[in-house]
Coordinates of N, CA and C in Angstrom, one line a residue:
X1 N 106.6 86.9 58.1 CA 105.6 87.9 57.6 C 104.6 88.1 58.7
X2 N 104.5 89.0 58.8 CA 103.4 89.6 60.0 C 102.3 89.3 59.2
X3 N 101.2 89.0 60.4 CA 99.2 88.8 60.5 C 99.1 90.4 60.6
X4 N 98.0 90.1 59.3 CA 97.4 91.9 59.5 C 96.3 91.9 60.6
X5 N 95.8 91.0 61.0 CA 95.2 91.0 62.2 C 95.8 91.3 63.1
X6 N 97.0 91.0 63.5 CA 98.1 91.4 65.1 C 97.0 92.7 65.6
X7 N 97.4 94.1 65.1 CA 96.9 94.7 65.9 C 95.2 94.6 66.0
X8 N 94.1 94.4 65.4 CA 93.4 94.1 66.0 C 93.3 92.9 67.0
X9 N 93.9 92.0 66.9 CA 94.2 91.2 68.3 C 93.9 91.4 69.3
X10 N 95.1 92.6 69.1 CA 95.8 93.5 70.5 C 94.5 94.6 71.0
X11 N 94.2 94.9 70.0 CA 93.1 96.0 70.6 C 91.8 95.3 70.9
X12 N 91.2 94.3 70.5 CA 90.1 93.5 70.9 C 90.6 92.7 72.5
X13 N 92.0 92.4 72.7 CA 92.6 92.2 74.1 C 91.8 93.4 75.0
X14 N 92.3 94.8 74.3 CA 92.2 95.8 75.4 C 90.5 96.2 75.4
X15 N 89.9 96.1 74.5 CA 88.7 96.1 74.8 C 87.7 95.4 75.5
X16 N 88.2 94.1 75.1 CA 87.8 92.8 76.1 C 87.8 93.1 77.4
X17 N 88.9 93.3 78.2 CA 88.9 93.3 80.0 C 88.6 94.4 79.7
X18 N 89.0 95.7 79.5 CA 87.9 97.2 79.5 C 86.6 96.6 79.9
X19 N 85.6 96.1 79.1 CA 84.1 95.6 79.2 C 84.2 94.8 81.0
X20 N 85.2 94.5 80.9 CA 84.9 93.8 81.9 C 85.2 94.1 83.5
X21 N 85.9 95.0 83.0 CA 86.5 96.1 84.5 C 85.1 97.2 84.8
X22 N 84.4 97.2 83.5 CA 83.7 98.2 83.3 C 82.1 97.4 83.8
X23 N 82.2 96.6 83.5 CA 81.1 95.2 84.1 C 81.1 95.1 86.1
X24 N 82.4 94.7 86.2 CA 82.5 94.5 87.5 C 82.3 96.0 88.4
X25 N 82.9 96.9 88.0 CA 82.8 98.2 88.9 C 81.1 98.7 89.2
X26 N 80.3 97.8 88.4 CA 78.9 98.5 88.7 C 78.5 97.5 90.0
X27 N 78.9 96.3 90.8 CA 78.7 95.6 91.9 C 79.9 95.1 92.2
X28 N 81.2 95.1 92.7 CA 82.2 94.2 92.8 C 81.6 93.2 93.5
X29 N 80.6 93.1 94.2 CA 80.5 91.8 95.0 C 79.6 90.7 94.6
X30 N 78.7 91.5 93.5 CA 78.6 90.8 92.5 C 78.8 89.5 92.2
X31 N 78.8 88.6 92.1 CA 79.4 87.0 92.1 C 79.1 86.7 90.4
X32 N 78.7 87.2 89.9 CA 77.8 87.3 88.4 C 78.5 88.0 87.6
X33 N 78.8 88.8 88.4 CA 79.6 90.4 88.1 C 81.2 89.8 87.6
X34 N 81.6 89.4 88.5 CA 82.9 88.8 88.9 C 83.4 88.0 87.8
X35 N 82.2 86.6 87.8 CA 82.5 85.7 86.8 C 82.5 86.1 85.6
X36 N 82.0 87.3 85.4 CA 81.8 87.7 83.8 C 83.4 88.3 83.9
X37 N 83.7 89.2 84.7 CA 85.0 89.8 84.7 C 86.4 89.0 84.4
X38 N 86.4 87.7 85.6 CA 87.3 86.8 84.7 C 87.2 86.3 83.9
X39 N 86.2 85.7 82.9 CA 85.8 85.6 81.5 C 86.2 86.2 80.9
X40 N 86.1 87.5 80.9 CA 87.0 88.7 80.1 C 88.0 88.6 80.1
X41 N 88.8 88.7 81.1 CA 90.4 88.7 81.4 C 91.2 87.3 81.0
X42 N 90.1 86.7 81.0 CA 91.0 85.1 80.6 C 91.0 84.9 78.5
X43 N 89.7 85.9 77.7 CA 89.7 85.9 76.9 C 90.4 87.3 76.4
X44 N 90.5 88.6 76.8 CA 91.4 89.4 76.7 C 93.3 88.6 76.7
X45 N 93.7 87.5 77.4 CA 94.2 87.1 78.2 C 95.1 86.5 76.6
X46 N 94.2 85.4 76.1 CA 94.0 85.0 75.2 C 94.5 85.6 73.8
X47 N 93.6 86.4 74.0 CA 93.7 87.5 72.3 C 95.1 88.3 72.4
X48 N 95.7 88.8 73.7 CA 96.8 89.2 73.2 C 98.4 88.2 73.1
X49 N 97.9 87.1 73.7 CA 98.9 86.4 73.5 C 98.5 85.6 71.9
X50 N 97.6 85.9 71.5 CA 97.6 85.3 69.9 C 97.9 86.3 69.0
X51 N 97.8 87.5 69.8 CA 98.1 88.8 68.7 C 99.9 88.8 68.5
X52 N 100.6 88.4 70.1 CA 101.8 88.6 70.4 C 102.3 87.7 69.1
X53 N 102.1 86.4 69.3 CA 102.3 85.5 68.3 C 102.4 85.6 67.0
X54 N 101.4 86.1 66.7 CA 100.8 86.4 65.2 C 101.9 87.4 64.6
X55 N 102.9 88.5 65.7 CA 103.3 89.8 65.5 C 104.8 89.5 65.4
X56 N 105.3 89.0 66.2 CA 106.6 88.5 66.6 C 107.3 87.9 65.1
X57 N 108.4 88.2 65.0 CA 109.2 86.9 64.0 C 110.1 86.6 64.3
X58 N 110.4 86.4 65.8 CA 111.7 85.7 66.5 C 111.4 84.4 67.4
X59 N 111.4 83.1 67.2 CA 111.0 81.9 67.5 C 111.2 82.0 68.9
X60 N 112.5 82.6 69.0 CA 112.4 83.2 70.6 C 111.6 83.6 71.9
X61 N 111.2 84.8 71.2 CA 110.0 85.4 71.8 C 108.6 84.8 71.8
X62 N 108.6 84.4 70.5 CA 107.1 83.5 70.3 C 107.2 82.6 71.5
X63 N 107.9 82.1 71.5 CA 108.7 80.8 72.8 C 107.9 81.0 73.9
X64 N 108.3 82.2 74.5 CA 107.8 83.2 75.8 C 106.2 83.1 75.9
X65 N 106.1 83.4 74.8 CA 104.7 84.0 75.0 C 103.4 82.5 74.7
X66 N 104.1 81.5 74.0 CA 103.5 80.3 73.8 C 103.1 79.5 75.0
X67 N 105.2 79.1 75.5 CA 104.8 78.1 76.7 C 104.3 78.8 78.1

């Protein structure tokens, strides 16, 4: 049975690094800038691999995306 959350997961993924691409492009050299950017990307990172999860019903695939 699918999480009715899945696709918000997935979309809070793409919103997440969005913010954060969108963070970094105002200074790339930024060191501040930067760290907020992989914060993003590591919790963007996160969210769609729990959306993947959450979405999937083949122990297989979950497999992939788990280990």
């Amino acid at each position: 049975m699918n999480n009715l959350l899945s696709p918000f997961f997935i979309l809070s993924s793409l919103a997440t690094f969005s913010l954060g691409v969108l963070v970094w492009r105002i200074d790339p050299k930024n060191k501040i800038y930067l760290s907020w950017f992989v914060f993003c990307a590591s919790v963007a990172l996160w969210s769609i691999g729990l959306g993947v999860l959450t979405l999937v019903s083949d122990i297989s695939v979950a497999n992939i995306f788990y280990g």
